Tab-separated table of C-alpha atoms in Angstrom:
chain	number	residue	atom	x	y	z
A	1	MET	CA	25.900	0.488	12.988
A	2	THR	CA	26.751	-2.545	10.873
A	3	ALA	CA	24.533	-2.891	7.811
A	4	PRO	CA	22.327	-6.004	7.782
A	5	VAL	CA	23.563	-8.887	5.646
A	6	TYR	CA	20.742	-10.136	3.410
A	7	GLU	CA	20.515	-13.107	1.063
A	8	ASN	CA	18.522	-13.507	-2.123
A	9	THR	CA	16.870	-16.829	-1.226
A	10	ASP	CA	13.491	-17.932	0.037
A	11	ALA	CA	15.225	-19.929	2.767
A	12	PHE	CA	16.708	-16.695	4.106
A	13	ALA	CA	13.277	-15.016	4.096
A	14	TYR	CA	11.754	-18.009	5.887
A	15	GLY	CA	14.532	-17.779	8.470
A	16	LEU	CA	13.882	-14.091	9.155
A	17	ASP	CA	10.176	-14.785	9.594
A	18	ALA	CA	10.868	-17.655	11.966
A	19	LYS	CA	12.858	-15.316	14.229
A	20	ASP	CA	10.405	-12.405	14.004
A	21	PRO	CA	8.808	-11.738	17.429
A	22	LEU	CA	5.948	-9.845	15.726
A	23	ARG	CA	5.105	-12.737	13.397
A	24	PRO	CA	2.077	-13.954	15.456
A	25	LEU	CA	0.316	-10.605	14.890
A	26	ARG	CA	-0.129	-11.477	11.211
A	27	ASP	CA	-2.751	-14.017	12.258
A	28	GLU	CA	-4.825	-11.193	13.783
A	29	PHE	CA	-5.685	-9.861	10.297
A	30	LEU	CA	-7.905	-10.982	7.435
A	31	PHE	CA	-6.276	-11.118	3.987
A	32	PRO	CA	-8.242	-10.794	0.752
A	33	PRO	CA	-7.991	-14.063	-1.186
A	34	ALA	CA	-6.128	-14.266	-4.464
A	35	ALA	CA	-7.632	-16.027	-7.487
A	36	SER	CA	-5.937	-19.198	-6.294
A	37	GLY	CA	-7.733	-18.955	-2.954
A	38	ALA	CA	-4.485	-18.288	-1.096
A	39	PRO	CA	-4.092	-15.017	0.838
A	40	THR	CA	-2.832	-12.133	-1.263
A	41	ILE	CA	0.568	-10.616	-0.738
A	42	TYR	CA	-0.839	-7.329	0.505
A	43	LEU	CA	1.540	-4.374	0.138
A	44	ALA	CA	-1.097	-1.622	0.093
A	45	GLY	CA	-1.460	-0.886	3.801
A	46	ASN	CA	-0.307	2.659	3.071
A	47	SER	CA	-3.581	3.091	1.176
A	48	LEU	CA	-6.007	0.916	3.167
A	49	GLY	CA	-4.953	-1.302	6.040
A	50	LEU	CA	-6.276	-4.824	6.465
A	51	GLN	CA	-9.221	-5.720	8.676
A	52	PRO	CA	-8.300	-6.911	12.176
A	53	ARG	CA	-10.063	-10.156	13.068
A	54	LYS	CA	-11.625	-8.585	16.143
A	55	ALA	CA	-13.104	-5.611	14.269
A	56	ARG	CA	-16.276	-7.500	13.386
A	57	LYS	CA	-16.667	-8.726	16.986
A	58	TYR	CA	-16.225	-5.254	18.457
A	59	VAL	CA	-18.650	-3.639	16.017
A	60	GLN	CA	-21.145	-6.463	16.514
A	61	MET	CA	-20.988	-5.930	20.269
A	62	GLU	CA	-22.161	-2.349	19.822
A	63	MET	CA	-24.836	-3.439	17.336
A	64	GLU	CA	-26.139	-5.845	19.954
A	65	ASP	CA	-26.160	-3.160	22.649
A	66	TRP	CA	-28.064	-0.857	20.297
A	67	GLU	CA	-30.597	-3.646	19.708
A	68	ARG	CA	-30.806	-4.548	23.408
A	69	LEU	CA	-30.695	-1.109	25.009
A	70	GLY	CA	-31.600	1.543	22.475
A	71	VAL	CA	-30.756	4.988	23.819
A	72	GLU	CA	-29.714	3.504	27.166
A	73	GLY	CA	-26.598	2.169	25.454
A	74	HIS	CA	-25.110	5.609	25.973
A	75	VAL	CA	-24.762	4.905	29.688
A	76	HIS	CA	-25.552	1.209	30.226
A	77	GLY	CA	-23.805	-0.508	27.331
A	78	ARG	CA	-20.952	-2.901	27.958
A	79	HIS	CA	-18.768	-0.028	26.775
A	80	PRO	CA	-21.040	3.015	27.291
A	81	TRP	CA	-21.176	5.215	24.234
A	82	LEU	CA	-20.942	8.613	25.937
A	83	PRO	CA	-17.284	8.148	26.915
A	84	TYR	CA	-16.474	5.510	24.253
A	85	HIS	CA	-13.880	7.621	22.447
A	86	GLU	CA	-11.904	7.770	25.692
A	87	LEU	CA	-11.174	4.044	25.330
A	88	LEU	CA	-8.880	4.961	22.442
A	89	THR	CA	-7.198	8.048	23.879
A	90	GLU	CA	-4.250	6.492	25.680
A	91	GLN	CA	-3.767	3.939	22.903
A	92	VAL	CA	-3.526	6.539	20.161
A	93	ALA	CA	-1.366	8.776	22.381
A	94	ARG	CA	1.196	5.957	22.549
A	95	VAL	CA	1.104	5.541	18.761
A	96	VAL	CA	1.925	9.211	18.085
A	97	GLY	CA	4.132	9.905	21.118
A	98	ALA	CA	1.800	12.299	22.897
A	99	GLN	CA	0.237	12.954	26.279
A	100	PRO	CA	-3.386	11.767	26.535
A	101	VAL	CA	-4.630	15.341	26.983
A	102	GLU	CA	-3.063	16.207	23.614
A	103	VAL	CA	-5.020	13.765	21.429
A	104	VAL	CA	-8.558	12.913	20.441
A	105	VAL	CA	-10.066	10.592	17.831
A	106	MET	CA	-12.660	12.510	15.818
A	107	ASN	CA	-13.873	13.439	12.328
A	108	THR	CA	-11.737	12.757	9.258
A	109	LEU	CA	-8.383	14.175	8.248
A	110	SER	CA	-9.320	17.090	5.987
A	111	VAL	CA	-12.089	18.183	8.347
A	112	ASN	CA	-9.624	18.163	11.223
A	113	LEU	CA	-7.049	20.048	9.187
A	114	HIS	CA	-9.533	22.844	8.580
A	115	LEU	CA	-10.480	22.923	12.273
A	116	MET	CA	-6.828	23.208	13.256
A	117	MET	CA	-6.143	25.981	10.765
A	118	VAL	CA	-9.051	27.957	12.176
A	119	SER	CA	-7.031	28.088	15.393
A	120	PHE	CA	-3.439	28.081	14.181
A	121	TYR	CA	-3.471	29.890	10.841
A	122	ARG	CA	-3.939	33.481	12.019
A	123	PRO	CA	-2.496	35.594	9.201
A	124	THR	CA	-1.457	39.217	9.528
A	125	ARG	CA	-0.399	41.742	6.889
A	126	GLU	CA	3.274	40.949	7.550
A	127	ARG	CA	2.943	37.215	8.250
A	128	PHE	CA	0.344	35.477	6.095
A	129	LYS	CA	2.066	32.705	4.134
A	130	ILE	CA	1.682	28.932	4.478
A	131	LEU	CA	4.613	26.653	3.665
A	132	ILE	CA	3.708	23.263	2.173
A	133	GLU	CA	5.323	20.605	-0.013
A	134	GLY	CA	4.869	21.246	-3.712
A	135	GLY	CA	3.982	17.559	-3.951
A	136	ALA	CA	1.686	17.472	-0.924
A	137	PHE	CA	-1.410	15.303	-1.067
A	138	PRO	CA	-4.028	17.239	-3.097
A	139	SER	CA	-6.508	17.569	-0.225
A	140	ASP	CA	-3.874	19.387	1.826
A	141	GLN	CA	-3.174	21.713	-1.078
A	142	TYR	CA	-6.879	22.447	-1.506
A	143	ALA	CA	-7.304	23.010	2.235
A	144	VAL	CA	-4.487	25.535	2.629
A	145	ALA	CA	-5.468	27.401	-0.543
A	146	SER	CA	-9.074	27.667	0.602
A	147	GLN	CA	-7.991	28.879	4.030
A	148	ALA	CA	-5.842	31.566	2.423
A	149	ARG	CA	-8.775	32.696	0.263
A	150	PHE	CA	-11.078	32.642	3.282
A	151	HIS	CA	-8.798	35.173	4.953
A	152	GLY	CA	-8.716	37.344	1.840
A	153	TYR	CA	-5.370	36.302	0.355
A	154	ASP	CA	-4.521	35.108	-3.135
A	155	PRO	CA	-3.150	31.543	-2.800
A	156	LYS	CA	-0.592	32.343	-5.498
A	157	GLU	CA	0.955	34.821	-3.072
A	158	ALA	CA	0.109	33.133	0.242
A	159	ILE	CA	1.242	29.561	-0.485
A	160	LEU	CA	4.969	28.769	-0.513
A	161	ARG	CA	5.766	25.392	-2.083
A	162	LEU	CA	8.855	23.313	-1.412
A	163	THR	CA	10.112	21.542	-4.525
A	164	PRO	CA	13.046	19.181	-5.082
A	165	ARG	CA	16.150	20.383	-6.843
A	166	GLU	CA	16.314	19.926	-10.591
A	167	GLY	CA	16.617	16.259	-11.496
A	168	GLU	CA	15.831	15.020	-7.956
A	169	ASP	CA	12.718	13.243	-6.684
A	170	THR	CA	12.773	14.234	-3.030
A	171	LEU	CA	13.414	17.298	-0.906
A	172	ARG	CA	16.777	17.840	0.709
A	173	PRO	CA	16.314	18.348	4.475
A	174	GLU	CA	18.680	21.312	4.462
A	175	ASP	CA	16.594	23.017	1.757
A	176	ILE	CA	13.453	22.754	3.913
A	177	LEU	CA	15.200	24.417	6.851
A	178	GLU	CA	16.840	27.077	4.678
A	179	THR	CA	13.470	28.020	3.178
A	180	ILE	CA	11.929	28.398	6.629
A	181	GLU	CA	14.820	30.586	7.785
A	182	ARG	CA	14.751	32.703	4.625
A	183	HIS	CA	10.996	33.304	4.586
A	184	GLY	CA	10.239	32.795	8.266
A	185	LYS	CA	9.054	36.328	9.010
A	186	GLU	CA	6.425	36.014	6.258
A	187	ILE	CA	5.240	32.517	7.222
A	188	ALA	CA	2.244	32.192	9.513
A	189	LEU	CA	2.067	28.391	9.299
A	190	VAL	CA	4.420	25.593	8.329
A	191	MET	CA	2.117	22.768	7.227
A	192	LEU	CA	3.923	19.656	6.016
A	193	GLY	CA	3.267	15.956	5.784
A	194	SER	CA	5.320	13.713	8.031
A	195	VAL	CA	5.741	11.304	5.095
A	196	ASN	CA	5.079	12.350	1.506
A	197	TYR	CA	2.360	10.153	0.036
A	198	LEU	CA	4.029	9.866	-3.404
A	199	THR	CA	7.744	9.596	-2.667
A	200	GLY	CA	7.577	7.967	0.764
A	201	GLN	CA	10.056	10.534	2.088
A	202	ALA	CA	9.852	11.105	5.854
A	203	PHE	CA	10.777	14.452	7.391
A	204	ASP	CA	12.544	15.449	10.592
A	205	LEU	CA	9.587	16.849	12.514
A	206	ARG	CA	11.608	17.945	15.510
A	207	GLU	CA	14.138	19.969	13.536
A	208	ILE	CA	11.482	21.528	11.307
A	209	THR	CA	9.503	22.532	14.394
A	210	ARG	CA	12.561	23.967	16.123
A	211	VAL	CA	13.588	26.114	13.170
A	212	ALA	CA	10.026	27.245	12.404
A	213	HIS	CA	9.263	28.198	16.002
A	214	ALA	CA	12.512	30.162	16.156
A	215	GLN	CA	11.116	32.235	13.276
A	216	GLY	CA	7.787	32.747	15.046
A	217	CYS	CA	5.803	30.385	12.781
A	218	LYS	CA	3.090	28.001	13.899
A	219	VAL	CA	3.697	24.375	12.915
A	220	GLY	CA	1.297	21.599	11.922
A	221	PHE	CA	1.822	18.167	10.386
A	222	ASP	CA	-0.316	15.819	8.331
A	223	LEU	CA	0.429	12.343	9.696
A	224	ALA	CA	-1.715	10.412	7.203
A	225	HIS	CA	1.335	8.339	6.241
A	226	GLY	CA	3.116	8.734	9.566
A	227	ALA	CA	0.686	7.546	12.246
A	228	GLY	CA	1.231	3.827	12.786
A	229	ASN	CA	4.242	3.920	10.452
A	230	LEU	CA	6.937	6.094	12.046
A	231	LYS	CA	7.972	6.154	15.686
A	232	LEU	CA	6.579	9.597	16.440
A	233	SER	CA	7.248	11.802	19.463
A	234	LEU	CA	4.844	14.680	18.972
A	235	HIS	CA	4.897	15.940	22.551
A	236	ASP	CA	8.693	16.191	22.656
A	237	ASP	CA	9.000	17.454	19.079
A	238	GLY	CA	6.601	20.266	19.949
A	239	PRO	CA	4.508	21.137	16.872
A	240	ASP	CA	1.384	23.137	17.596
A	241	PHE	CA	-0.894	20.541	16.038
A	242	ALA	CA	-1.056	17.427	13.912
A	243	VAL	CA	-3.848	15.549	12.140
A	244	TRP	CA	-4.094	12.034	10.728
A	245	CYS	CA	-6.418	9.425	9.280
A	246	SER	CA	-6.726	5.876	10.587
A	247	TYR	CA	-7.588	3.795	7.526
A	248	LYS	CA	-3.995	3.356	6.320
A	249	TYR	CA	-1.400	1.938	8.714
A	250	LEU	CA	-3.838	2.139	11.645
A	251	ASN	CA	-6.277	-0.321	10.005
A	252	GLY	CA	-9.459	1.440	11.120
A	253	GLY	CA	-11.421	0.583	7.969
A	254	PRO	CA	-12.450	2.585	4.878
A	255	GLY	CA	-13.276	6.183	5.729
A	256	SER	CA	-12.450	5.564	9.380
A	257	LEU	CA	-12.159	8.341	11.940
A	258	GLY	CA	-9.138	10.592	12.032
A	259	GLY	CA	-7.262	12.046	14.950
A	260	VAL	CA	-5.953	15.347	16.253
A	261	PHE	CA	-2.954	16.361	18.329
A	262	VAL	CA	-2.877	19.774	20.006
A	263	HIS	CA	0.249	20.395	22.058
A	264	GLU	CA	-0.159	20.562	25.813
A	265	ARG	CA	0.953	24.184	25.912
A	266	HIS	CA	-2.368	25.036	24.227
A	267	ALA	CA	-4.421	22.772	26.511
A	268	HIS	CA	-5.741	25.587	28.681
A	269	SER	CA	-6.150	28.327	26.086
A	270	PRO	CA	-9.894	28.897	25.762
A	271	GLU	CA	-9.147	32.193	24.057
A	272	LEU	CA	-7.789	30.378	20.985
A	273	PRO	CA	-10.221	30.950	18.108
A	274	ARG	CA	-11.958	27.736	17.129
A	275	PHE	CA	-15.147	26.416	15.634
A	276	GLU	CA	-17.240	25.199	18.536
A	277	GLY	CA	-19.547	22.227	18.995
A	278	TRP	CA	-21.300	20.645	21.936
A	279	TRP	CA	-19.029	17.615	22.226
A	280	GLY	CA	-16.088	19.886	22.978
A	281	HIS	CA	-17.983	21.431	25.898
A	282	ASN	CA	-17.194	20.771	29.565
A	283	LYS	CA	-18.457	17.240	30.283
A	284	ALA	CA	-19.703	18.181	33.726
A	285	THR	CA	-22.169	20.715	32.316
A	286	ARG	CA	-22.639	19.484	28.718
A	287	PHE	CA	-26.166	18.231	29.317
A	288	GLU	CA	-27.291	21.380	31.058
A	289	MET	CA	-27.547	22.675	27.478
A	290	GLY	CA	-26.338	26.154	28.363
A	291	PRO	CA	-25.894	28.844	25.714
A	292	THR	CA	-22.199	29.583	26.379
A	293	PHE	CA	-19.415	27.288	25.194
A	294	ASP	CA	-17.002	26.112	27.907
A	295	PRO	CA	-14.222	24.174	26.149
A	296	LEU	CA	-12.730	21.015	27.548
A	297	PRO	CA	-8.999	21.248	28.202
A	298	GLY	CA	-6.723	19.782	25.570
A	299	ALA	CA	-7.529	18.325	22.189
A	300	GLU	CA	-11.006	17.239	23.286
A	301	GLY	CA	-12.014	20.901	23.319
A	302	TRP	CA	-11.922	20.904	19.502
A	303	GLN	CA	-14.595	18.193	19.223
A	304	LEU	CA	-17.834	19.177	17.525
A	305	SER	CA	-20.171	16.189	17.476
A	306	ASN	CA	-20.520	12.892	19.264
A	307	PRO	CA	-18.495	10.316	17.296
A	308	PRO	CA	-19.727	7.248	15.379
A	309	ILE	CA	-19.423	4.301	17.759
A	310	PHE	CA	-19.087	1.559	15.148
A	311	GLN	CA	-16.044	3.257	13.617
A	312	LEU	CA	-14.503	3.719	17.045
A	313	ALA	CA	-15.076	0.039	17.781
A	314	ALA	CA	-13.341	-1.094	14.593
A	315	LEU	CA	-10.376	1.188	15.241
A	316	ARG	CA	-10.090	0.008	18.861
A	317	SER	CA	-9.518	-3.539	17.619
A	318	SER	CA	-6.451	-2.366	15.689
A	319	LEU	CA	-5.036	-0.046	18.350
A	320	GLU	CA	-4.970	-2.968	20.782
A	321	LEU	CA	-2.558	-4.690	18.398
A	322	PHE	CA	-0.328	-1.628	18.270
A	323	ASP	CA	-0.152	-1.751	22.049
A	324	LYS	CA	0.919	-5.393	21.884
A	325	ALA	CA	3.559	-4.695	19.282
A	326	THR	CA	4.824	-1.219	20.390
A	327	MET	CA	5.869	1.372	17.854
A	328	ALA	CA	9.567	0.854	18.616
A	329	ALA	CA	9.385	-2.821	17.620
A	330	LEU	CA	7.238	-2.072	14.575
A	331	ARG	CA	9.634	0.585	13.378
A	332	ALA	CA	12.617	-1.751	13.784
A	333	LYS	CA	10.910	-4.455	11.718
A	334	SER	CA	9.802	-1.903	9.144
A	335	ASP	CA	13.405	-0.834	8.599
A	336	GLN	CA	14.382	-4.458	8.030
A	337	LEU	CA	11.493	-5.140	5.646
A	338	THR	CA	12.223	-2.132	3.437
A	339	GLY	CA	15.950	-2.806	3.716
A	340	TYR	CA	15.402	-6.345	2.465
A	341	MET	CA	13.138	-5.143	-0.332
A	342	GLU	CA	15.735	-2.561	-1.353
A	343	PHE	CA	18.457	-5.244	-1.367
A	344	LEU	CA	16.392	-7.504	-3.628
A	345	LEU	CA	15.299	-4.707	-5.973
A	346	ASP	CA	18.914	-3.674	-6.466
A	347	ARG	CA	19.576	-7.136	-7.899
A	348	LEU	CA	17.008	-6.861	-10.666
A	349	PRO	CA	18.220	-6.206	-14.232
A	350	ALA	CA	19.734	-2.746	-14.612
A	351	GLY	CA	17.295	-0.044	-15.683
A	352	PHE	CA	14.143	-2.027	-14.877
A	353	VAL	CA	13.238	-0.184	-11.665
A	354	THR	CA	14.323	2.955	-9.812
A	355	ILE	CA	13.654	3.460	-6.104
A	356	THR	CA	12.586	7.091	-5.663
A	357	THR	CA	12.203	6.885	-1.871
A	358	PRO	CA	15.316	7.947	0.094
A	359	ARG	CA	17.682	5.133	0.999
A	360	ASP	CA	18.426	6.747	4.342
A	361	LEU	CA	16.247	4.878	6.867
A	362	LYS	CA	15.709	8.099	8.812
A	363	GLN	CA	14.036	9.584	5.749
A	364	ARG	CA	11.489	6.864	5.066
A	365	GLY	CA	8.926	4.608	6.665
A	366	ALA	CA	7.336	1.388	5.395
A	367	GLN	CA	6.848	2.549	1.795
A	368	LEU	CA	9.131	2.283	-1.212
A	369	SER	CA	8.034	4.209	-4.287
A	370	LEU	CA	9.156	2.526	-7.490
A	371	ARG	CA	9.459	3.861	-11.019
A	372	PHE	CA	9.476	1.109	-13.635
A	373	LYS	CA	10.667	0.956	-17.198
A	374	GLY	CA	7.740	0.375	-19.536
A	375	GLU	CA	4.078	0.483	-18.516
A	376	PRO	CA	3.681	0.523	-14.714
A	377	LYS	CA	-0.126	0.296	-14.793
A	378	ARG	CA	0.072	-2.867	-16.875
A	379	LEU	CA	2.626	-4.271	-14.472
A	380	LEU	CA	0.368	-3.437	-11.521
A	381	HIS	CA	-2.503	-5.382	-13.096
A	382	ARG	CA	-0.250	-8.358	-13.746
A	383	LEU	CA	0.891	-8.333	-10.139
A	384	ALA	CA	-2.724	-8.218	-8.962
A	385	ALA	CA	-3.569	-11.190	-11.188
A	386	ALA	CA	-0.745	-13.044	-9.436
A	387	GLY	CA	-2.174	-12.184	-6.014
A	388	ILE	CA	0.164	-9.280	-5.188
A	389	ILE	CA	-1.565	-6.027	-4.215
A	390	CYS	CA	0.285	-2.691	-4.476
A	391	ASP	CA	-1.045	0.620	-5.757
A	392	PHE	CA	-0.327	3.136	-8.499
A	393	ARG	CA	0.016	6.897	-8.257
A	394	GLU	CA	0.270	9.242	-11.204
A	395	PRO	CA	2.287	9.785	-13.198
A	396	ASP	CA	4.400	6.602	-13.077
A	397	ILE	CA	4.844	5.303	-9.505
A	398	ILE	CA	3.982	1.920	-7.988
A	399	ARG	CA	4.004	2.102	-4.197
A	400	ALA	CA	4.893	-1.012	-2.194
A	401	ALA	CA	4.450	-0.833	1.573
A	402	PRO	CA	5.289	-3.888	3.702
A	403	ALA	CA	3.379	-3.118	6.913
A	404	PRO	CA	5.243	-4.668	9.867
A	405	LEU	CA	2.067	-5.638	11.733
A	406	TYR	CA	1.122	-8.218	9.124
A	407	ASN	CA	3.660	-8.439	6.291
A	408	THR	CA	6.488	-10.946	6.229
A	409	TYR	CA	9.950	-11.162	4.743
A	410	LEU	CA	8.631	-13.927	2.504
A	411	ASP	CA	6.008	-11.461	1.189
A	412	VAL	CA	8.838	-9.143	0.207
A	413	PHE	CA	10.859	-11.946	-1.393
A	414	ARG	CA	7.914	-13.200	-3.442
A	415	PHE	CA	6.993	-9.680	-4.558
A	416	VAL	CA	10.460	-8.997	-5.933
A	417	LYS	CA	10.662	-12.454	-7.506
A	418	ALA	CA	7.425	-11.669	-9.362
A	419	LEU	CA	9.000	-8.443	-10.600
A	420	GLU	CA	12.083	-10.349	-11.697
A	421	ALA	CA	9.950	-12.650	-13.824
A	422	HIS	CA	8.534	-9.618	-15.657
A	423	ALA	CA	11.943	-7.984	-15.993
A	424	LEU	CA	13.359	-11.093	-17.710
A	425	GLU	CA	10.543	-11.440	-20.251
C-alpha cells in the first residue's frame, strides 16, 4: 500500500478535515474551554473521553422517570430499567467484534477481571502460572498477583512477565509467542492488554490466542485501551474472555461501567466456577427468589447486581455515535491521524522528542507515547496553559491520543506546532 503523502502546513490539515466523512461527529461532543475561551485541543481521550452532548439528556430522562414513577420506572419507564442494560448489548458487541450473547456491560474493569479469573484461572500443580506484560497497568499486576496468592501460590513463582529486549521500549511480537511456546505447559492463563497503556503498543490478539490455546492455556485480554480504539474481532479471534472500561475511548464518563466478553463456546457451561449474584440468574425465574442459582446463558450469567441506570444512560449516548461512525471507519481515520502526527514530529529538531510507540500501524492504535528531552512535566503544564491537553505517565512519557470520533487533523498540526515553539526556545 502506498504511504500517505503529508504536508507540514495548516492548509493541508484544513484540507484533510474538509474531506473527513467523520468530521460532523466532533460536534456531538463537549470540549473543555481553554483560558482563551476557545475549545481545548483535547488529546487525552485515552485517559478520559469527552462528554457526548446527549449524555446529559439521556441521564436527565432517567432522573425524570425516577421522579415521575419511583419504583415503577423499572417496568413503566420510557426505557424500563429492568432490561436497560440490554439496550447497549448489540452496540457494544459491534464495538468489540462479538456476538451479543458474548458481551455484557457491568461493574468496572478490575472487578470484572477478578470475576473472569475466578472462572478461567484454574491452576493445577503442573500448570499454575499467569503470563502478563512486565509493564502492564498496575491494577492488572495487582489482580493477577492476588489471584495467585488466593490459590496458594507465591506470585514470584506464579507470574511470568514479558519484558522488552535490552535497549528497546516495546515487546517484539515473536518474543511473546516464543515465551508462550516455551512455557506453555506451565501457564494456566495468558492475561495481556490489547494495547499497553504506557507505550501504546497493540498486540496481535488472534495469533496470541492461537498459540496459547495450542499449548492448553486459557486466554484473557484487558481491552482498557483497545475497546473503541482498535477494530477488534473477539469472537473470531477466540480468547476465552476479555474485560474493558468505558471511560476512555468509549466516552462513558468518569468511573463509568466496564464490560465483559465471554466466548460463545462457554455460553452454556453452568458448571464453570463463578461468583454468583441474582442479576446473573435466569430472567424468567429471577423474581421467584429461589435458593438455587440458575445462570443465564452467555456473558450475562456472570452479572452480580442490577446495574446503575444513569451510567448506562451516559454510555448509551456514546455508543450510538460509534454505531454511526463504525469501527472500520474510525480505525482508518485513527491511522491517518497518528500517521500525520508522526510525520510532523519527525520534522522537529533532532533529539527533542522520541516516539516510543511502534511505527507499524498494526502495532498501535490512537496513542503515540513521546519521550522528550528536558523536563516533560514542565512541558505538559505549558501545553495545558496553551489549551492543549495530553497526559503524563511516569517516568518520562507524555501520551498524545487523537481520538478519531472528535479530534481533527488541525488539532494534530497545532499540537506539534506548539511543541516546535518549545523546541526552538
